mmCIF file of C-alpha atoms and ligand atoms in Angstrom:
data_model
loop_
_atom_site.group_PDB
_atom_site.id
_atom_site.type_symbol
_atom_site.label_atom_id
_atom_site.label_comp_id
_atom_site.label_asym_id
_atom_site.label_seq_id
_atom_site.Cartn_x
_atom_site.Cartn_y
_atom_site.Cartn_z
ATOM 1 C CA MET A 1 -24.935 -6.960 -2.161
ATOM 2 C CA LYS A 2 -21.701 -6.987 -0.710
ATOM 3 C CA LYS A 3 -19.926 -3.699 0.122
ATOM 4 C CA ARG A 4 -17.342 -2.310 -1.869
ATOM 5 C CA ILE A 5 -13.604 -1.576 -0.657
ATOM 6 C CA LEU A 6 -11.179 -0.066 -2.637
ATOM 7 C CA THR A 7 -7.150 0.378 -1.770
ATOM 8 C CA GLY A 8 -4.716 1.971 -3.511
ATOM 9 C CA ILE A 9 -0.872 1.325 -3.730
ATOM 10 C CA ARG A 10 1.813 3.568 -4.995
ATOM 11 C CA PRO A 11 4.017 1.488 -7.387
ATOM 12 C CA THR A 12 7.291 2.904 -6.100
ATOM 13 C CA GLY A 13 9.224 -0.245 -5.157
ATOM 14 C CA ARG A 14 8.832 -4.261 -4.895
ATOM 15 C CA LEU A 15 6.798 -5.248 -2.105
ATOM 16 C CA HIS A 16 8.583 -6.194 1.250
ATOM 17 C CA VAL A 17 7.534 -8.476 3.970
ATOM 18 C CA GLY A 18 5.960 -5.360 5.952
ATOM 19 C CA HIS A 19 3.587 -4.882 3.194
ATOM 20 C CA TYR A 20 2.650 -8.570 3.183
ATOM 21 C CA PHE A 21 1.609 -8.188 6.954
ATOM 22 C CA GLY A 22 0.544 -4.612 7.033
ATOM 23 C CA MET A 23 -1.614 -4.976 3.984
ATOM 24 C CA LEU A 24 -1.491 -7.831 1.181
ATOM 25 C CA ARG A 25 -2.587 -10.391 3.249
ATOM 26 C CA GLN A 26 -5.301 -8.978 4.848
ATOM 27 C CA ILE A 27 -6.832 -7.191 1.276
ATOM 28 C CA ALA A 28 -6.459 -10.818 0.228
ATOM 29 C CA GLU A 29 -8.952 -12.178 3.397
ATOM 30 C CA LEU A 30 -11.348 -9.215 2.763
ATOM 31 C CA GLN A 31 -12.012 -10.255 -1.053
ATOM 32 C CA ASP A 32 -14.224 -12.984 0.011
ATOM 33 C CA ASP A 33 -16.821 -10.618 2.187
ATOM 34 C CA PHE A 34 -16.408 -7.358 -0.027
ATOM 35 C CA GLU A 35 -16.336 -6.398 -3.775
ATOM 36 C CA SER A 36 -12.773 -5.411 -4.116
ATOM 37 C CA LEU A 37 -10.904 -3.132 -6.008
ATOM 38 C CA VAL A 38 -7.366 -2.889 -5.966
ATOM 39 C CA MET A 39 -5.719 0.228 -7.672
ATOM 40 C CA ILE A 40 -2.171 0.623 -8.408
ATOM 41 C CA ALA A 41 -1.592 4.332 -7.967
ATOM 42 C CA ASP A 42 0.898 5.363 -10.461
ATOM 43 C CA VAL A 43 -0.355 8.960 -10.712
ATOM 44 C CA GLN A 44 -0.121 9.339 -7.087
ATOM 45 C CA ALA A 45 3.310 7.732 -7.304
ATOM 46 C CA LEU A 46 4.472 10.617 -9.667
ATOM 47 C CA THR A 47 3.873 13.311 -7.277
ATOM 48 C CA ASP A 48 7.215 12.403 -5.678
ATOM 49 C CA ASN A 49 8.522 10.575 -8.585
ATOM 50 C CA PHE A 50 7.933 12.990 -11.431
ATOM 51 C CA HIS A 51 11.560 13.015 -12.260
ATOM 52 C CA ARG A 52 11.762 9.372 -12.897
ATOM 53 C CA PRO A 53 8.536 8.328 -14.540
ATOM 54 C CA GLN A 54 10.034 5.098 -16.227
ATOM 55 C CA LYS A 55 10.620 3.913 -12.605
ATOM 56 C CA VAL A 56 6.825 4.188 -11.671
ATOM 57 C CA ARG A 57 6.238 2.579 -15.028
ATOM 58 C CA ALA A 58 8.267 -0.119 -14.047
ATOM 59 C CA MET A 59 7.244 -0.824 -10.782
ATOM 60 C CA VAL A 60 3.347 -0.926 -12.062
ATOM 61 C CA LEU A 61 3.883 -4.453 -13.448
ATOM 62 C CA GLU A 62 6.467 -5.258 -10.606
ATOM 63 C CA VAL A 63 3.822 -4.420 -8.056
ATOM 64 C CA ALA A 64 1.293 -6.081 -9.837
ATOM 65 C CA TYR A 65 3.289 -9.310 -9.866
ATOM 66 C CA ASP A 66 3.504 -9.190 -6.014
ATOM 67 C CA LEU A 67 -0.025 -8.599 -5.512
ATOM 68 C CA ILE A 68 -1.303 -11.313 -7.411
ATOM 69 C CA ALA A 69 1.390 -13.686 -6.376
ATOM 70 C CA GLY A 70 0.625 -12.551 -2.778
ATOM 71 C CA GLY A 71 -3.048 -13.420 -2.780
ATOM 72 C CA VAL A 72 -4.997 -10.601 -4.828
ATOM 73 C CA ASP A 73 -7.090 -12.755 -6.948
ATOM 74 C CA PRO A 74 -7.869 -11.150 -10.332
ATOM 75 C CA ALA A 75 -11.151 -13.536 -10.484
ATOM 76 C CA ARG A 76 -12.310 -12.211 -7.270
ATOM 77 C CA SER A 77 -10.877 -8.508 -7.220
ATOM 78 C CA THR A 78 -10.619 -5.523 -9.858
ATOM 79 C CA LEU A 79 -6.935 -4.769 -9.941
ATOM 80 C CA PHE A 80 -6.248 -1.865 -11.964
ATOM 81 C CA ILE A 81 -4.288 1.157 -13.083
ATOM 82 C CA GLN A 82 -5.116 4.532 -11.775
ATOM 83 C CA SER A 83 -3.810 6.653 -14.899
ATOM 84 C CA LEU A 84 -5.929 4.667 -17.163
ATOM 85 C CA ILE A 85 -9.077 6.312 -15.177
ATOM 86 C CA PRO A 86 -9.051 9.698 -16.263
ATOM 87 C CA GLU A 87 -12.495 10.396 -14.375
ATOM 88 C CA ILE A 88 -10.153 10.262 -11.483
ATOM 89 C CA ALA A 89 -8.305 13.547 -12.725
ATOM 90 C CA GLU A 90 -11.316 15.503 -13.654
ATOM 91 C CA LEU A 91 -12.834 14.768 -10.037
ATOM 92 C CA THR A 92 -9.690 15.996 -8.334
ATOM 93 C CA LEU A 93 -9.979 19.334 -10.480
ATOM 94 C CA TYR A 94 -13.221 19.761 -9.057
ATOM 95 C CA TYR A 95 -12.850 18.825 -5.541
ATOM 96 C CA GLY A 96 -9.980 21.416 -5.608
ATOM 97 C CA ASN A 97 -12.601 24.165 -5.028
ATOM 98 C CA LEU A 98 -13.904 22.294 -1.910
ATOM 99 C CA VAL A 99 -10.321 22.238 -0.118
ATOM 100 C CA THR A 100 -8.519 25.102 1.018
ATOM 101 C CA ILE A 101 -4.536 25.565 1.214
ATOM 102 C CA SER A 102 -4.332 25.765 4.817
ATOM 103 C CA ARG A 103 -6.252 22.604 5.371
ATOM 104 C CA LEU A 104 -3.917 20.914 3.046
ATOM 105 C CA GLN A 105 -0.897 22.230 4.788
ATOM 106 C CA GLN A 106 -2.031 20.768 8.206
ATOM 107 C CA ASN A 107 -2.011 17.171 6.977
ATOM 108 C CA PRO A 108 0.273 15.574 9.460
ATOM 109 C CA THR A 109 1.285 12.628 7.195
ATOM 110 C CA VAL A 110 1.864 14.987 4.076
ATOM 111 C CA LYS A 111 3.708 17.013 6.641
ATOM 112 C CA ALA A 112 5.932 14.164 7.629
ATOM 113 C CA GLU A 113 6.411 13.171 4.302
ATOM 114 C CA ILE A 114 7.436 16.676 3.020
ATOM 115 C CA ALA A 115 10.093 16.826 5.864
ATOM 116 C CA GLN A 116 11.712 13.364 4.511
ATOM 117 C CA LYS A 117 11.693 14.353 1.013
ATOM 118 C CA ARG A 118 13.546 17.645 1.515
ATOM 119 C CA ALA A 119 16.006 16.539 -1.150
ATOM 120 C CA LEU A 120 13.351 16.582 -3.734
ATOM 121 C CA PHE A 121 11.203 19.623 -2.552
ATOM 122 C CA GLY A 122 13.618 21.801 -0.708
ATOM 123 C CA ASN A 123 11.424 24.388 0.988
ATOM 124 C CA SER A 124 8.877 24.718 -1.277
ATOM 125 C CA VAL A 125 6.632 21.584 -1.776
ATOM 126 C CA THR A 126 4.908 21.386 -5.333
ATOM 127 C CA TYR A 127 1.169 21.958 -5.860
ATOM 128 C CA GLY A 128 0.877 17.982 -7.132
ATOM 129 C CA PHE A 129 2.394 16.694 -3.726
ATOM 130 C CA LEU A 130 0.622 19.068 -1.296
ATOM 131 C CA GLY A 131 -2.670 18.080 -3.187
ATOM 132 C CA TYR A 132 -2.342 14.524 -3.224
ATOM 133 C CA PRO A 133 -4.729 13.980 -0.762
ATOM 134 C CA VAL A 134 -7.530 15.458 -2.997
ATOM 135 C CA SER A 135 -6.708 13.179 -5.735
ATOM 136 C CA GLN A 136 -6.840 10.333 -3.340
ATOM 137 C CA ALA A 137 -10.523 11.314 -2.254
ATOM 138 C CA ALA A 138 -11.145 11.390 -5.978
ATOM 139 C CA ASP A 139 -9.849 7.576 -6.217
ATOM 140 C CA ILE A 140 -12.103 6.708 -3.473
ATOM 141 C CA THR A 141 -15.357 8.528 -4.396
ATOM 142 C CA ALA A 142 -14.891 7.618 -8.223
ATOM 143 C CA PHE A 143 -15.732 4.004 -7.113
ATOM 144 C CA ASP A 144 -18.647 4.646 -4.490
ATOM 145 C CA ALA A 145 -16.351 2.834 -2.036
ATOM 146 C CA ASP A 146 -18.152 2.135 1.232
ATOM 147 C CA LEU A 147 -14.641 1.189 3.007
ATOM 148 C CA VAL A 148 -11.054 2.099 2.521
ATOM 149 C CA PRO A 149 -8.499 -0.368 4.216
ATOM 150 C CA VAL A 150 -5.675 1.558 5.018
ATOM 151 C CA GLY A 151 -2.729 2.025 7.693
ATOM 152 C CA GLU A 152 -2.964 4.630 10.340
ATOM 153 C CA ASP A 153 -0.962 7.070 8.577
ATOM 154 C CA GLN A 154 -3.604 7.067 5.826
ATOM 155 C CA LEU A 155 -6.230 8.252 8.229
ATOM 156 C CA PRO A 156 -5.902 12.148 7.581
ATOM 157 C CA GLN A 157 -6.495 11.342 3.741
ATOM 158 C CA ILE A 158 -9.776 9.491 4.719
ATOM 159 C CA GLU A 159 -10.703 11.891 7.019
ATOM 160 C CA LEU A 160 -10.177 14.524 3.972
ATOM 161 C CA THR A 161 -12.266 12.524 1.603
ATOM 162 C CA ARG A 162 -15.140 12.513 3.972
ATOM 163 C CA GLU A 163 -15.085 16.495 4.467
ATOM 164 C CA ILE A 164 -14.932 16.749 0.614
ATOM 165 C CA VAL A 165 -17.971 14.523 0.195
ATOM 166 C CA ARG A 166 -20.040 16.135 2.753
ATOM 167 C CA LYS A 167 -19.070 19.602 1.208
ATOM 168 C CA PHE A 168 -20.106 18.504 -2.189
ATOM 169 C CA ASN A 169 -23.213 16.878 -1.001
ATOM 170 C CA GLN A 170 -24.444 19.809 0.994
ATOM 171 C CA LEU A 171 -23.601 22.213 -1.737
ATOM 172 C CA TYR A 172 -25.016 20.598 -4.611
ATOM 173 C CA GLY A 173 -27.360 17.966 -3.235
ATOM 174 C CA PRO A 174 -26.801 14.317 -2.441
ATOM 175 C CA THR A 175 -24.143 12.681 -4.891
ATOM 176 C CA LEU A 176 -21.149 11.151 -3.252
ATOM 177 C CA LYS A 177 -20.830 8.578 -1.194
ATOM 178 C CA GLU A 178 -19.136 8.851 2.217
ATOM 179 C CA PRO A 179 -16.652 6.192 2.693
ATOM 180 C CA GLN A 180 -15.289 4.889 6.272
ATOM 181 C CA ALA A 181 -11.763 3.950 6.934
ATOM 182 C CA ARG A 182 -10.965 0.247 8.034
ATOM 183 C CA VAL A 183 -7.537 0.213 9.645
ATOM 184 C CA LEU A 184 -5.346 -2.383 9.017
ATOM 185 C CA HIS A 185 -3.754 -3.926 12.069
ATOM 186 C CA THR A 186 -0.001 -2.992 11.190
ATOM 187 C CA ALA A 187 2.203 -3.753 14.348
ATOM 188 C CA ARG A 188 4.854 -1.704 12.057
ATOM 189 C CA ILE A 189 7.342 -4.293 11.446
ATOM 190 C CA ARG A 190 10.932 -3.288 12.186
ATOM 191 C CA GLY A 191 13.776 -3.013 9.486
ATOM 192 C CA LEU A 192 16.500 -5.997 9.934
ATOM 193 C CA ASP A 193 18.595 -3.190 11.304
ATOM 194 C CA GLY A 194 16.346 -2.689 13.976
ATOM 195 C CA GLY A 195 15.139 0.576 12.848
ATOM 196 C CA SER A 196 11.738 1.635 13.371
ATOM 197 C CA LYS A 197 10.075 0.770 10.130
ATOM 198 C CA MET A 198 10.964 -1.395 7.026
ATOM 199 C CA GLY A 199 11.242 0.538 3.979
ATOM 200 C CA LYS A 200 12.754 -0.093 0.811
ATOM 201 C CA SER A 201 14.611 3.388 0.859
ATOM 202 C CA LEU A 202 15.859 2.722 4.223
ATOM 203 C CA GLY A 203 17.866 -0.548 2.978
ATOM 204 C CA ASN A 204 16.745 -2.522 5.776
ATOM 205 C CA ALA A 205 13.492 -4.471 3.666
ATOM 206 C CA LEU A 206 13.152 -8.153 3.119
ATOM 207 C CA PHE A 207 11.447 -8.206 -0.215
ATOM 208 C CA LEU A 208 8.869 -10.600 -1.251
ATOM 209 C CA SER A 209 10.808 -11.438 -4.123
ATOM 210 C CA ASP A 210 14.212 -11.609 -2.661
ATOM 211 C CA GLU A 211 16.196 -15.169 -3.637
ATOM 212 C CA ALA A 212 16.800 -17.408 -0.894
ATOM 213 C CA ALA A 213 20.751 -16.437 -0.920
ATOM 214 C CA THR A 214 19.611 -12.916 -0.620
ATOM 215 C CA VAL A 215 17.299 -13.740 2.537
ATOM 216 C CA ASP A 216 19.934 -15.484 4.335
ATOM 217 C CA ARG A 217 22.853 -12.818 3.556
ATOM 218 C CA LYS A 218 20.207 -9.958 5.245
ATOM 219 C CA ILE A 219 19.042 -12.131 8.219
ATOM 220 C CA ARG A 220 22.553 -13.070 8.913
ATOM 221 C CA SER A 221 23.406 -9.422 9.254
ATOM 222 C CA ALA A 222 20.375 -8.315 11.016
ATOM 223 C CA LEU A 223 20.586 -6.599 14.278
ATOM 224 C CA THR A 224 20.281 -8.964 17.625
ATOM 225 C CA ASP A 225 20.410 -8.081 21.259
ATOM 226 C CA PRO A 226 23.616 -5.845 21.339
ATOM 227 C CA GLN A 227 24.379 -6.966 24.684
ATOM 228 C CA LYS A 228 24.638 -10.658 23.545
ATOM 229 C CA LEU A 229 28.092 -10.807 22.195
ATOM 230 C CA HIS A 230 28.871 -14.428 22.806
ATOM 231 C CA LEU A 231 26.752 -17.673 22.060
ATOM 232 C CA HIS A 232 26.472 -18.542 25.831
ATOM 233 C CA ASP A 233 25.662 -14.947 27.026
ATOM 234 C CA PRO A 234 22.112 -14.775 28.260
ATOM 235 C CA GLY A 235 20.111 -12.819 25.671
ATOM 236 C CA HIS A 236 17.003 -10.503 25.793
ATOM 237 C CA PRO A 237 14.226 -11.758 23.102
ATOM 238 C CA GLU A 238 12.139 -8.588 23.917
ATOM 239 C CA VAL A 239 14.836 -6.178 22.408
ATOM 240 C CA CYS A 240 15.781 -8.494 19.347
ATOM 241 C CA THR A 241 15.014 -7.780 15.827
ATOM 242 C CA VAL A 242 15.448 -11.442 15.014
ATOM 243 C CA PHE A 243 13.060 -12.429 17.875
ATOM 244 C CA GLU A 244 10.454 -10.336 16.360
ATOM 245 C CA TYR A 245 10.507 -11.918 13.001
ATOM 246 C CA HIS A 246 10.371 -15.294 14.523
ATOM 247 C CA GLY A 247 7.126 -14.162 15.808
ATOM 248 C CA LEU A 248 6.014 -13.505 12.229
ATOM 249 C CA PHE A 249 7.164 -16.386 10.535
ATOM 250 C CA ASN A 250 7.978 -18.959 13.520
ATOM 251 C CA ARG A 251 4.801 -18.515 15.775
ATOM 252 C CA GLU A 252 4.981 -22.080 17.341
ATOM 253 C CA GLY A 253 8.694 -21.962 18.193
ATOM 254 C CA LEU A 254 8.334 -18.692 19.744
ATOM 255 C CA GLY A 255 8.304 -19.886 23.611
ATOM 256 C CA SER A 256 11.147 -22.247 23.584
ATOM 257 C CA ILE A 257 13.208 -19.814 21.545
ATOM 258 C CA ALA A 258 12.802 -16.977 23.954
ATOM 259 C CA ALA A 259 13.693 -19.468 26.839
ATOM 260 C CA GLU A 260 16.599 -20.795 25.341
ATOM 261 C CA CYS A 261 17.740 -17.342 24.192
ATOM 262 C CA ARG A 262 17.483 -15.984 28.003
ATOM 263 C CA SER A 263 19.221 -19.060 29.463
ATOM 264 C CA GLY A 264 22.219 -18.670 27.070
ATOM 265 C CA VAL A 265 22.150 -21.993 25.551
ATOM 266 C CA ARG A 266 20.602 -20.434 21.744
ATOM 267 C CA GLY A 267 23.189 -18.548 20.126
ATOM 268 C CA CYS A 268 22.298 -15.835 17.575
ATOM 269 C CA VAL A 269 23.944 -17.354 14.583
ATOM 270 C CA ALA A 270 21.975 -20.626 14.935
ATOM 271 C CA CYS A 271 18.739 -18.112 15.685
ATOM 272 C CA LYS A 272 19.187 -16.566 12.455
ATOM 273 C CA ARG A 273 19.708 -19.626 10.692
ATOM 274 C CA GLU A 274 16.489 -21.188 11.620
ATOM 275 C CA LEU A 275 14.792 -18.120 10.860
ATOM 276 C CA ALA A 276 15.964 -17.438 7.593
ATOM 277 C CA GLU A 277 14.810 -21.450 6.797
ATOM 278 C CA ARG A 278 11.451 -20.365 7.885
ATOM 279 C CA VAL A 279 11.238 -17.201 5.970
ATOM 280 C CA ASN A 280 12.506 -19.063 3.035
ATOM 281 C CA ALA A 281 9.698 -21.718 3.314
ATOM 282 C CA PHE A 282 7.129 -18.723 3.517
ATOM 283 C CA LEU A 283 8.556 -17.127 0.570
ATOM 284 C CA GLU A 284 9.062 -19.941 -1.833
ATOM 285 C CA PRO A 285 5.586 -20.286 -2.796
ATOM 286 C CA HIS A 286 5.348 -16.382 -3.611
ATOM 287 C CA ARG A 287 8.684 -16.469 -5.457
ATOM 288 C CA ARG A 288 7.130 -19.459 -7.580
ATOM 289 C CA ARG A 289 3.703 -17.818 -8.368
ATOM 290 C CA ARG A 290 5.937 -14.366 -8.972
ATOM 291 C CA ALA A 291 8.303 -16.373 -11.485
ATOM 292 C CA GLU A 292 5.285 -17.446 -13.380
ATOM 293 C CA LEU A 293 3.664 -14.217 -13.623
ATOM 294 C CA GLU A 294 6.981 -12.529 -14.465
ATOM 295 C CA ALA A 295 7.119 -15.170 -17.500
ATOM 296 C CA ARG A 296 4.112 -13.674 -18.836
ATOM 297 C CA PRO A 297 4.006 -9.879 -18.487
ATOM 298 C CA SER A 298 1.439 -9.441 -21.368
ATOM 299 C CA GLU A 299 -1.082 -11.429 -19.691
ATOM 300 C CA VAL A 300 -0.575 -9.583 -16.478
ATOM 301 C CA LEU A 301 -1.157 -6.409 -18.469
ATOM 302 C CA GLU A 302 -4.104 -7.848 -20.000
ATOM 303 C CA ILE A 303 -5.763 -8.529 -16.290
ATOM 304 C CA LEU A 304 -4.707 -4.761 -15.208
ATOM 305 C CA MET A 305 -6.631 -3.863 -18.610
ATOM 306 C CA GLU A 306 -9.741 -5.859 -17.840
ATOM 307 C CA GLY A 307 -9.753 -4.660 -14.133
ATOM 308 C CA THR A 308 -9.639 -1.130 -15.491
ATOM 309 C CA ARG A 309 -12.252 -1.574 -17.905
ATOM 310 C CA ARG A 310 -14.584 -2.730 -15.107
ATOM 311 C CA ALA A 311 -13.403 0.169 -12.739
ATOM 312 C CA ARG A 312 -13.753 2.614 -15.345
ATOM 313 C CA ALA A 313 -17.402 1.787 -15.987
ATOM 314 C CA ILE A 314 -18.255 2.590 -12.636
ATOM 315 C CA ALA A 315 -16.136 6.131 -12.664
ATOM 316 C CA ARG A 316 -17.917 6.916 -15.706
ATOM 317 C CA GLU A 317 -21.169 6.918 -13.924
ATOM 318 C CA VAL A 318 -19.883 8.740 -10.967
ATOM 319 C CA LEU A 319 -18.340 11.508 -12.624
ATOM 320 C CA ALA A 320 -21.502 11.982 -15.042
ATOM 321 C CA ARG A 321 -23.412 12.502 -11.719
ATOM 322 C CA VAL A 322 -20.910 15.019 -10.328
ATOM 323 C CA LYS A 323 -21.045 16.966 -13.976
ATOM 324 C CA GLU A 324 -24.837 17.019 -13.822
ATOM 325 C CA ARG A 325 -24.460 18.610 -9.845
ATOM 326 C CA LEU A 326 -22.115 20.968 -11.460
ATOM 327 C CA HIS A 327 -24.172 21.962 -14.355
ATOM 328 C CA LEU A 328 -21.491 20.813 -16.686
ATOM 329 C CA ASP A 329 -23.838 18.416 -18.367
ATOM 330 C CA TYR A 330 -24.020 20.044 -21.687
ATOM 331 C CA LEU A 331 -25.898 18.064 -24.535
ATOM 332 C CA GLY A 332 -24.756 14.771 -23.280
ATOM 333 C CA GLY A 333 -21.239 15.920 -22.495
ATOM 334 C CA VAL A 334 -19.537 15.323 -25.898
ATOM 335 C CA ALA A 335 -18.599 17.891 -28.641
HETATM 336 N N1 LIG B 401 -1.901 7.223 -0.469
HETATM 337 C C1 LIG B 401 -1.643 5.562 -0.521
HETATM 338 C C2 LIG B 401 -0.336 5.049 0.256
HETATM 339 O O1 LIG B 401 0.645 5.805 0.267
HETATM 340 C C3 LIG B 401 -2.093 4.938 -1.205
HETATM 341 C C4 LIG B 401 -3.246 5.264 -2.242
HETATM 342 C C5 LIG B 401 -3.524 6.236 -3.441
HETATM 343 C C6 LIG B 401 -4.522 5.082 -1.561
HETATM 344 N N2 LIG B 401 -4.908 6.371 -3.379
HETATM 345 C C7 LIG B 401 -5.644 5.516 -2.538
HETATM 346 C C8 LIG B 401 -4.889 4.231 -0.506
HETATM 347 C C9 LIG B 401 -7.058 5.421 -2.263
HETATM 348 C C10 LIG B 401 -6.433 4.010 -0.332
HETATM 349 C C11 LIG B 401 -7.585 4.572 -0.935
HETATM 350 O O2 LIG B 401 -0.144 4.230 1.041
#
């Protein structure tokens, strides 16, 4: 029997190149060796987008296009929508009794997110946002997931999930599976502006769905070595964002690019043009597959519904087990 992995993604924007290397490509590789569940976490997205639900709704499909075009194969992975699995919400409620407020307030990732979202939360965060890691524990345990592929920043959520599982099992008897994190190697991809991270809200992202002309324009204005002002000035590839991107899209060319840059034969304009060509060659198949999916939104929704049906069957069983343990198993559970 293959082990089961579950991964979740918040539908808050189209996916960019950082998502591709940091997550998507690796998830696509894992689907051969694992039974793979990929959840579009619209309920979690609402915890910081409650003021614009229509945006979350629109992004569910956009993210589905990017996931499928980027290699999540609906024939091998179960792709589904979180809000269509009410069992997750019910588990979240029960898990709330096993987690203290102070435990939630110590979560370093949530703390950092609250600090970034001051405009939304001011100095009083919502119960829903503070509690999203509890709901994430429900996401994971609802499907008896063995492994959760995540970036480093999500490790506190997996740790909390494991604590909830242990507490539940210790109080009520062995019921839930304790998952493990599988850390995705995310050499954080810098933004085109040289910022520490690519992020859609930072305005420095290269989207998988960007058109060729947009890619050209974004790369033309990318940051290079600030000390290299003229074509023949010797450059410092180690500080150059464009060079870093050549490392992702143009591995073979890297050695000669570095040498040419350092010796001053390579100018930034040509270097960027070459990068844009590489990036566009890489993105072209994605754009093509995505366009095919975009032309058939109802088929993509049907894929999501089919995945949701499969996923929900698992969650129903887990919830039944949980309710039995909590002595909430009245006469088969339906009134
Ligand atoms: N919090 C995750 C993120 O922001 C998304 C997510 C929601 C998730 N539910 C999950 C990740 C369950 C792994 C497992 O990236």
